[in-house]
């Protein structure tokens, strides 16, 4: 039963990453009204805001979630 601790570790990291992603995405979706009312040269459509929210959530999850980021001490 060597796979039980491995599976537990993988599932817990996946669950934590999914939680972080959902939390960040939901918070970024709350900025939709403010983004659409900006008076700038670049106009944000709801689709652009969705893309920005998804990409920002994914990047922040990959780099900030414990266990998902690279261990730079091993690379050095």
N, C-alpha and C. Protein backbone atom coordinates (compact mmCIF):
# COMPACT_ATOMS: atom_id res chain seq x y z
N UNK A 1 0.82 -1.20 0.00
CA UNK A 1 0.00 0.00 0.00
C UNK A 1 0.86 1.26 0.00
N UNK A 2 1.88 1.25 -0.84
CA UNK A 2 2.80 2.39 -0.91
C UNK A 2 2.13 3.62 -1.52
N UNK A 3 1.05 3.41 -2.25
CA UNK A 3 0.43 4.51 -2.97
C UNK A 3 -0.51 5.35 -2.12
N UNK A 4 -0.89 4.86 -0.93
CA UNK A 4 -1.84 5.61 -0.09
C UNK A 4 -1.25 6.94 0.38
N UNK A 5 -0.01 6.98 0.94
CA UNK A 5 0.53 8.29 1.32
C UNK A 5 0.78 9.20 0.12
N UNK A 6 1.19 8.60 -1.00
CA UNK A 6 1.42 9.39 -2.20
C UNK A 6 0.12 10.00 -2.70
N UNK A 7 -0.92 9.20 -2.75
CA UNK A 7 -2.22 9.68 -3.21
C UNK A 7 -2.78 10.73 -2.27
N UNK A 8 -2.61 10.54 -0.97
CA UNK A 8 -3.07 11.51 0.01
C UNK A 8 -2.35 12.84 -0.17
N UNK A 9 -1.04 12.79 -0.37
CA UNK A 9 -0.26 14.00 -0.57
C UNK A 9 -0.68 14.74 -1.84
N UNK A 10 -0.85 14.01 -2.93
CA UNK A 10 -1.23 14.62 -4.20
C UNK A 10 -2.62 15.22 -4.10
N UNK A 11 -3.56 14.50 -3.51
CA UNK A 11 -4.93 15.00 -3.41
C UNK A 11 -5.02 16.21 -2.48
N UNK A 12 -4.24 16.21 -1.40
CA UNK A 12 -4.29 17.36 -0.50
C UNK A 12 -3.70 18.60 -1.18
N UNK A 13 -2.63 18.43 -1.94
CA UNK A 13 -2.06 19.58 -2.67
C UNK A 13 -3.00 20.05 -3.77
N UNK A 14 -3.64 19.12 -4.44
CA UNK A 14 -4.60 19.50 -5.48
C UNK A 14 -5.78 20.25 -4.87
N UNK A 15 -6.28 19.75 -3.75
CA UNK A 15 -7.39 20.42 -3.07
C UNK A 15 -7.02 21.82 -2.60
N UNK A 16 -5.81 21.96 -2.06
CA UNK A 16 -5.34 23.26 -1.61
C UNK A 16 -5.19 24.21 -2.79
N UNK A 17 -4.64 23.72 -3.89
CA UNK A 17 -4.49 24.55 -5.08
C UNK A 17 -5.83 24.96 -5.66
N UNK A 18 -6.78 24.03 -5.67
CA UNK A 18 -8.12 24.33 -6.17
C UNK A 18 -8.80 25.38 -5.30
N UNK A 19 -8.62 25.26 -3.98
CA UNK A 19 -9.19 26.24 -3.06
C UNK A 19 -8.59 27.62 -3.30
N UNK A 20 -7.25 27.70 -3.43
CA UNK A 20 -6.60 28.98 -3.69
C UNK A 20 -7.08 29.59 -5.00
N UNK A 21 -7.15 28.76 -6.04
CA UNK A 21 -7.59 29.25 -7.35
C UNK A 21 -9.01 29.80 -7.26
N UNK A 22 -9.92 29.05 -6.65
CA UNK A 22 -11.31 29.49 -6.55
C UNK A 22 -11.42 30.77 -5.73
N UNK A 23 -10.68 30.84 -4.62
CA UNK A 23 -10.72 32.03 -3.77
C UNK A 23 -10.24 33.26 -4.54
N UNK A 24 -9.12 33.14 -5.24
CA UNK A 24 -8.59 34.27 -6.01
C UNK A 24 -9.52 34.65 -7.16
N UNK A 25 -10.05 33.65 -7.84
CA UNK A 25 -10.93 33.92 -8.97
C UNK A 25 -12.20 34.64 -8.53
N UNK A 26 -12.79 34.18 -7.45
CA UNK A 26 -14.02 34.82 -6.95
C UNK A 26 -13.74 36.26 -6.53
N UNK A 27 -12.60 36.49 -5.88
CA UNK A 27 -12.27 37.86 -5.48
C UNK A 27 -12.00 38.75 -6.69
N UNK A 28 -11.34 38.23 -7.70
CA UNK A 28 -11.08 39.03 -8.90
C UNK A 28 -12.35 39.28 -9.70
N UNK A 29 -13.30 38.37 -9.65
CA UNK A 29 -14.57 38.58 -10.36
C UNK A 29 -15.36 39.73 -9.75
N UNK A 30 -15.12 40.02 -8.47
CA UNK A 30 -15.82 41.12 -7.82
C UNK A 30 -15.39 42.48 -8.36
N UNK A 31 -14.28 42.54 -9.07
CA UNK A 31 -13.79 43.80 -9.63
C UNK A 31 -14.37 44.08 -11.01
N UNK A 32 -15.27 43.26 -11.46
CA UNK A 32 -15.80 43.38 -12.82
C UNK A 32 -16.45 44.74 -13.08
N UNK A 33 -17.30 45.18 -12.17
CA UNK A 33 -18.01 46.45 -12.37
C UNK A 33 -17.03 47.61 -12.44
N UNK A 34 -16.02 47.61 -11.58
CA UNK A 34 -15.03 48.68 -11.58
C UNK A 34 -14.22 48.68 -12.89
N UNK A 35 -13.87 47.51 -13.38
CA UNK A 35 -13.11 47.43 -14.63
C UNK A 35 -13.94 47.92 -15.81
N UNK A 36 -15.21 47.59 -15.84
CA UNK A 36 -16.04 47.97 -16.98
C UNK A 36 -16.37 49.46 -16.97
N UNK A 37 -16.26 50.13 -15.82
CA UNK A 37 -16.57 51.56 -15.74
C UNK A 37 -15.34 52.44 -15.85
N UNK A 38 -14.16 51.86 -16.10
CA UNK A 38 -12.94 52.66 -16.22
C UNK A 38 -13.00 53.56 -17.45
N UNK A 39 -12.54 54.80 -17.29
CA UNK A 39 -12.45 55.72 -18.42
C UNK A 39 -11.02 55.75 -18.92
N UNK A 40 -10.66 54.76 -19.70
CA UNK A 40 -9.31 54.65 -20.25
C UNK A 40 -9.41 54.42 -21.75
N UNK A 41 -8.26 54.48 -22.40
CA UNK A 41 -8.23 54.21 -23.84
C UNK A 41 -8.51 52.74 -24.13
N UNK A 42 -8.08 51.88 -23.23
CA UNK A 42 -8.32 50.45 -23.39
C UNK A 42 -9.65 50.11 -22.73
N UNK A 43 -10.60 49.69 -23.53
CA UNK A 43 -11.91 49.33 -22.99
C UNK A 43 -11.93 47.84 -22.65
N UNK A 44 -12.43 47.54 -21.47
CA UNK A 44 -12.52 46.16 -21.02
C UNK A 44 -13.92 45.64 -21.29
N UNK A 45 -13.99 44.53 -21.98
CA UNK A 45 -15.26 43.84 -22.18
C UNK A 45 -15.38 42.77 -21.10
N UNK A 46 -16.57 42.26 -20.87
CA UNK A 46 -16.71 41.18 -19.89
C UNK A 46 -15.83 39.97 -20.20
N UNK A 47 -15.64 39.68 -21.49
CA UNK A 47 -14.80 38.54 -21.87
C UNK A 47 -13.33 38.80 -21.53
N UNK A 48 -12.85 40.04 -21.76
CA UNK A 48 -11.48 40.38 -21.40
C UNK A 48 -11.27 40.29 -19.89
N UNK A 49 -12.27 40.76 -19.15
CA UNK A 49 -12.15 40.70 -17.69
C UNK A 49 -12.12 39.26 -17.21
N UNK A 50 -12.92 38.40 -17.82
CA UNK A 50 -12.90 36.98 -17.46
C UNK A 50 -11.53 36.38 -17.74
N UNK A 51 -10.95 36.68 -18.89
CA UNK A 51 -9.63 36.16 -19.24
C UNK A 51 -8.56 36.66 -18.27
N UNK A 52 -8.60 37.94 -17.95
CA UNK A 52 -7.62 38.51 -17.00
C UNK A 52 -7.78 37.86 -15.63
N UNK A 53 -9.02 37.68 -15.18
CA UNK A 53 -9.26 37.07 -13.87
C UNK A 53 -8.76 35.63 -13.83
N UNK A 54 -9.03 34.87 -14.88
CA UNK A 54 -8.58 33.47 -14.92
C UNK A 54 -7.06 33.37 -14.95
N UNK A 55 -6.43 34.18 -15.79
CA UNK A 55 -4.97 34.13 -15.89
C UNK A 55 -4.30 34.58 -14.60
N UNK A 56 -4.79 35.66 -14.01
CA UNK A 56 -4.20 36.14 -12.76
C UNK A 56 -4.37 35.11 -11.65
N UNK A 57 -5.54 34.49 -11.57
CA UNK A 57 -5.76 33.47 -10.54
C UNK A 57 -4.84 32.27 -10.75
N UNK A 58 -4.69 31.84 -11.98
CA UNK A 58 -3.82 30.70 -12.27
C UNK A 58 -2.37 31.00 -11.93
N UNK A 59 -1.88 32.16 -12.35
CA UNK A 59 -0.49 32.52 -12.09
C UNK A 59 -0.24 32.66 -10.59
N UNK A 60 -1.14 33.34 -9.89
CA UNK A 60 -0.95 33.51 -8.45
C UNK A 60 -1.03 32.17 -7.72
N UNK A 61 -1.91 31.29 -8.17
CA UNK A 61 -2.01 29.97 -7.54
C UNK A 61 -0.73 29.18 -7.75
N UNK A 62 -0.20 29.19 -8.96
CA UNK A 62 1.00 28.41 -9.25
C UNK A 62 2.22 28.92 -8.52
N UNK A 63 2.32 30.23 -8.32
CA UNK A 63 3.52 30.78 -7.70
C UNK A 63 3.41 30.98 -6.20
N UNK A 64 2.20 31.08 -5.67
CA UNK A 64 2.06 31.38 -4.25
C UNK A 64 1.59 30.21 -3.40
N UNK A 65 0.96 29.22 -4.00
CA UNK A 65 0.46 28.10 -3.22
C UNK A 65 1.62 27.23 -2.72
N UNK A 66 1.63 26.89 -1.45
CA UNK A 66 2.71 26.03 -0.95
C UNK A 66 2.64 24.66 -1.60
N UNK A 67 3.79 24.17 -2.01
CA UNK A 67 3.85 22.87 -2.65
C UNK A 67 3.73 22.93 -4.16
N UNK A 68 3.25 24.04 -4.69
CA UNK A 68 3.12 24.17 -6.13
C UNK A 68 4.27 24.95 -6.73
N UNK A 69 4.89 25.80 -5.93
CA UNK A 69 5.99 26.60 -6.45
C UNK A 69 7.28 25.77 -6.48
N UNK A 70 8.19 26.17 -7.33
CA UNK A 70 9.47 25.47 -7.43
C UNK A 70 10.33 25.75 -6.22
N UNK A 71 11.11 24.79 -5.83
CA UNK A 71 12.06 24.98 -4.74
C UNK A 71 13.37 25.47 -5.35
N UNK A 72 13.60 26.76 -5.29
CA UNK A 72 14.75 27.34 -5.97
C UNK A 72 16.06 26.98 -5.30
N UNK A 73 16.03 26.52 -4.05
CA UNK A 73 17.28 26.13 -3.40
C UNK A 73 17.84 24.86 -4.03
N UNK A 74 16.98 24.01 -4.55
CA UNK A 74 17.46 22.80 -5.21
C UNK A 74 18.09 23.13 -6.56
N UNK A 75 17.56 24.14 -7.24
CA UNK A 75 18.08 24.50 -8.55
C UNK A 75 19.45 25.15 -8.41
N UNK A 76 19.64 25.96 -7.38
CA UNK A 76 20.92 26.62 -7.19
C UNK A 76 21.93 25.61 -6.73
